PDB file of C-alpha atoms in Angstrom:
ATOM      1  CA  MET P   1       0.000   0.000   0.000  1.00 66.00           C
ATOM      2  CA  MET P   2       2.825   2.369   0.814  1.00 75.00           C
ATOM      3  CA  THR P   3       4.571   1.460  -2.445  1.00 86.00           C
ATOM      4  CA  THR P   4       1.419   2.268  -4.393  1.00 85.00           C
ATOM      5  CA  PHE P   5       1.139   5.643  -2.658  1.00 79.00           C
ATOM      6  CA  ILE P   6       4.759   6.550  -3.389  1.00 83.00           C
ATOM      7  CA  SER P   7       4.620   5.419  -7.025  1.00 87.00           C
ATOM      8  CA  CYS P   8       1.342   7.273  -7.644  1.00 83.00           C
ATOM      9  CA  THR P   9       2.784  10.415  -6.042  1.00 83.00           C
ATOM     10  CA  ILE P  10       5.863  10.267  -8.313  1.00 88.00           C
ATOM     11  CA  ILE P  11       3.703   9.730 -11.407  1.00 89.00           C
ATOM     12  CA  GLY P  12       1.457  12.584 -10.272  1.00 86.00           C
ATOM     13  CA  PHE P  13       4.411  14.971  -9.954  1.00 87.00           C
ATOM     14  CA  ILE P  14       5.640  13.996 -13.417  1.00 90.00           C
ATOM     15  CA  ARG P  15       2.199  14.455 -15.050  1.00 88.00           C
ATOM     16  CA  GLY P  16       0.929  17.524 -13.166  1.00 87.00           C
ATOM     17  CA  TRP P  17       2.937  18.843 -10.258  1.00 84.00           C
ATOM     18  CA  LYS P  18       0.450  21.613  -9.292  1.00 86.00           C
ATOM     19  CA  LEU P  19      -2.421  19.207  -8.743  1.00 84.00           C
ATOM     20  CA  SER P  20      -0.103  16.811  -6.898  1.00 85.00           C
ATOM     21  CA  LEU P  21       0.877  19.566  -4.445  1.00 86.00           C
ATOM     22  CA  VAL P  22      -2.772  20.301  -3.705  1.00 84.00           C
ATOM     23  CA  ILE P  23      -3.560  16.620  -3.218  1.00 82.00           C
ATOM     24  CA  ILE P  24      -0.589  16.130  -0.880  1.00 85.00           C
ATOM     25  CA  SER P  25      -1.598  19.144   1.233  1.00 85.00           C
ATOM     26  CA  PHE P  26      -5.123  17.786   1.660  1.00 84.00           C
ATOM     27  CA  GLY P  27      -3.780  14.277   2.147  1.00 80.00           C
ATOM     28  CA  SER P  28      -1.926  15.323   5.282  1.00 82.00           C
ATOM     29  CA  VAL P  29      -5.085  16.862   6.727  1.00 87.00           C
ATOM     30  CA  ILE P  30      -7.017  13.687   5.978  1.00 86.00           C
ATOM     31  CA  PHE P  31      -4.260  11.554   7.524  1.00 86.00           C
ATOM     32  CA  ILE P  32      -4.277  13.616  10.739  1.00 91.00           C
ATOM     33  CA  THR P  33      -8.076  13.431  10.925  1.00 92.00           C
ATOM     34  CA  ILE P  34      -8.029   9.659  10.498  1.00 91.00           C
ATOM     35  CA  ALA P  35      -5.380   9.317  13.221  1.00 92.00           C
ATOM     36  CA  ILE P  36      -7.473  11.375  15.653  1.00 96.00           C
ATOM     37  CA  LEU P  37     -10.621   9.412  14.856  1.00 94.00           C
ATOM     38  CA  PHE P  38      -8.727   6.152  15.319  1.00 93.00           C
ATOM     39  CA  LYS P  39      -7.680   7.205  18.833  1.00 94.00           C
ATOM     40  CA  VAL P  40     -11.233   8.261  19.702  1.00 94.00           C
ATOM     41  CA  VAL P  41     -12.627   4.938  18.470  1.00 93.00           C
ATOM     42  CA  ILE P  42     -10.102   3.038  20.589  1.00 94.00           C
ATOM     43  CA  LYS P  43     -11.075   5.002  23.725  1.00 94.00           C
ATOM     44  CA  LEU P  44     -14.791   4.515  23.100  1.00 92.00           C
ATOM     45  CA  THR P  45     -14.286   0.802  22.460  1.00 92.00           C
ATOM     46  CA  ILE P  46     -12.521   0.440  25.806  1.00 93.00           C
ATOM     47  CA  ILE P  47     -15.393   2.249  27.545  1.00 93.00           C
ATOM     48  CA  GLU P  48     -17.914   0.028  25.757  1.00 91.00           C
ATOM     49  CA  LEU P  49     -16.121  -3.163  26.790  1.00 90.00           C
ATOM     50  CA  LYS P  50     -16.065  -2.011  30.419  1.00 90.00           C
ATOM     51  CA  ALA P  51     -19.810  -1.302  30.242  1.00 90.00           C
ATOM     52  CA  TYR P  52     -20.457  -4.775  28.804  1.00 86.00           C
ATOM     53  CA  GLY P  53     -18.452  -6.253  31.667  1.00 87.00           C
ATOM     54  CA  LYS P  54     -20.544  -4.396  34.242  1.00 88.00           C
ATOM     55  CA  ALA P  55     -23.746  -5.459  32.463  1.00 87.00           C
ATOM     56  CA  GLY P  56     -22.604  -9.077  32.606  1.00 85.00           C
ATOM     57  CA  ILE P  57     -22.043  -8.809  36.351  1.00 86.00           C
ATOM     58  CA  VAL P  58     -25.526  -7.332  36.835  1.00 86.00           C
ATOM     59  CA  ALA P  59     -27.072 -10.091  34.713  1.00 84.00           C
ATOM     60  CA  GLU P  60     -25.324 -12.750  36.814  1.00 84.00           C
ATOM     61  CA  GLU P  61     -26.645 -11.141  40.014  1.00 84.00           C
ATOM     62  CA  VAL P  62     -30.183 -11.052  38.622  1.00 81.00           C
ATOM     63  CA  ILE P  63     -30.085 -14.702  37.607  1.00 82.00           C
ATOM     64  CA  SER P  64     -28.748 -15.750  41.005  1.00 81.00           C
ATOM     65  CA  SER P  65     -31.477 -13.689  42.716  1.00 81.00           C
ATOM     66  CA  ILE P  66     -34.133 -15.410  40.615  1.00 78.00           C
ATOM     67  CA  ARG P  67     -32.718 -18.790  41.626  1.00 78.00           C
ATOM     68  CA  THR P  68     -32.809 -17.749  45.292  1.00 77.00           C
ATOM     69  CA  VAL P  69     -36.445 -16.651  45.057  1.00 73.00           C
ATOM     70  CA  LEU P  70     -37.385 -19.923  43.365  1.00 72.00           C
ATOM     71  CA  ALA P  71     -35.452 -21.951  45.928  1.00 73.00           C
ATOM     72  CA  TYR P  72     -37.388 -20.414  48.837  1.00 73.00           C
ATOM     73  CA  ASN P  73     -40.771 -20.402  47.022  1.00 76.00           C
ATOM     74  CA  GLY P  74     -41.031 -16.622  47.317  1.00 72.00           C
ATOM     75  CA  GLN P  75     -42.589 -16.070  43.905  1.00 73.00           C
ATOM     76  CA  GLU P  76     -45.977 -14.878  45.184  1.00 73.00           C
ATOM     77  CA  LYS P  77     -44.436 -12.382  47.595  1.00 74.00           C
ATOM     78  CA  GLU P  78     -42.156 -10.942  44.911  1.00 71.00           C
ATOM     79  CA  ILE P  79     -44.985 -10.787  42.360  1.00 71.00           C
ATOM     80  CA  HIS P  80     -47.050  -8.812  44.866  1.00 70.00           C
ATOM     81  CA  SER P  81     -44.217  -6.411  45.766  1.00 69.00           C
ATOM     82  CA  TYR P  82     -43.267  -5.757  42.136  1.00 70.00           C
ATOM     83  CA  GLY P  83     -46.940  -5.494  41.142  1.00 67.00           C
ATOM     84  CA  ILE P  84     -47.289  -2.445  43.375  1.00 65.00           C
ATOM     85  CA  LEU P  85     -44.273  -0.882  41.659  1.00 64.00           C
ATOM     86  CA  SER P  86     -45.794  -1.467  38.231  1.00 68.00           C
ATOM     87  CA  LEU P  87     -48.882   0.530  39.231  1.00 65.00           C
ATOM     88  CA  GLY P  88     -46.628   3.489  39.979  1.00 68.00           C
ATOM     89  CA  GLN P  89     -44.998   3.161  36.582  1.00 71.00           C
ATOM     90  CA  ALA P  90     -48.373   2.957  34.832  1.00 71.00           C
ATOM     91  CA  SER P  91     -49.758   6.226  36.238  1.00 71.00           C
ATOM     92  CA  PRO P  92     -48.180   8.469  33.542  1.00 74.00           C
ATOM     93  CA  LEU P  93     -49.659   6.159  30.916  1.00 77.00           C
ATOM     94  CA  ILE P  94     -53.129   6.478  32.439  1.00 79.00           C
ATOM     95  CA  GLN P  95     -52.796  10.269  32.364  1.00 79.00           C
ATOM     96  CA  ALA P  96     -51.831  10.123  28.683  1.00 81.00           C
ATOM     97  CA  PHE P  97     -54.873   7.926  28.019  1.00 83.00           C
ATOM     98  CA  TYR P  98     -57.229  10.497  29.553  1.00 84.00           C
ATOM     99  CA  GLU P  99     -55.567  13.335  27.651  1.00 86.00           C
ATOM    100  CA  ALA P 100     -56.099  11.363  24.440  1.00 87.00           C
ATOM    101  CA  ARG P 101     -59.791  10.898  25.295  1.00 88.00           C
ATOM    102  CA  VAL P 102     -60.211  14.658  25.768  1.00 87.00           C
ATOM    103  CA  ALA P 103     -58.476  15.336  22.459  1.00 88.00           C
ATOM    104  CA  ALA P 104     -60.674  12.749  20.732  1.00 90.00           C
ATOM    105  CA  TYR P 105     -63.813  14.417  22.117  1.00 89.00           C
ATOM    106  CA  VAL P 106     -62.758  17.757  20.628  1.00 86.00           C
ATOM    107  CA  ILE P 107     -61.956  16.121  17.282  1.00 89.00           C
ATOM    108  CA  TRP P 108     -65.355  14.361  17.193  1.00 89.00           C
ATOM    109  CA  GLN P 109     -67.098  17.673  17.905  1.00 88.00           C
ATOM    110  CA  ILE P 110     -65.330  19.205  14.906  1.00 87.00           C
ATOM    111  CA  ILE P 111     -66.257  16.231  12.716  1.00 88.00           C
ATOM    112  CA  ASP P 112     -69.939  16.329  13.793  1.00 87.00           C
ATOM    113  CA  GLU P 113     -70.245  20.070  13.179  1.00 85.00           C
ATOM    114  CA  PRO P 114     -72.362  20.796  10.091  1.00 82.00           C
ATOM    115  CA  SER P 115     -70.423  22.051   7.100  1.00 78.00           C
ATOM    116  CA  LYS P 116     -70.644  25.772   6.303  1.00 78.00           C
ATOM    117  CA  ILE P 117     -69.927  25.088   2.636  1.00 76.00           C
ATOM    118  CA  ASN P 118     -73.015  25.003   0.426  1.00 72.00           C
ATOM    119  CA  MET P 119     -72.836  21.855  -1.659  1.00 69.00           C
ATOM    120  CA  ASN P 120     -75.819  22.861  -3.852  1.00 70.00           C
ATOM    121  CA  LEU P 121     -74.545  25.065  -6.639  1.00 58.00           C
TER     122      LEU P 121
END
């Protein structure tokens, strides 16, 4: 790849040296940009791998907790305790449902309103 770059640069200088100078000046900017992006990608990949590791630990804890609940036959108690939490999470959805009903009532009033346009010409 490096040989191709060098040979193409030499041929470019022989054929048209002005265009080759412009291409080389932009080539250095592109090379620097690629190097910076490469470093950023490496850092973000390391952060991502650490996050996956933490997620794996959490998943293992959850699975072991499920096994513990099943071992002590505590399913009904846990279903009841988490059922109460789900009601708290559903309250914003219920509010959105009532807001949608109010909006639908207004829309139906507009639809039922008689037209002011005379259809008989």
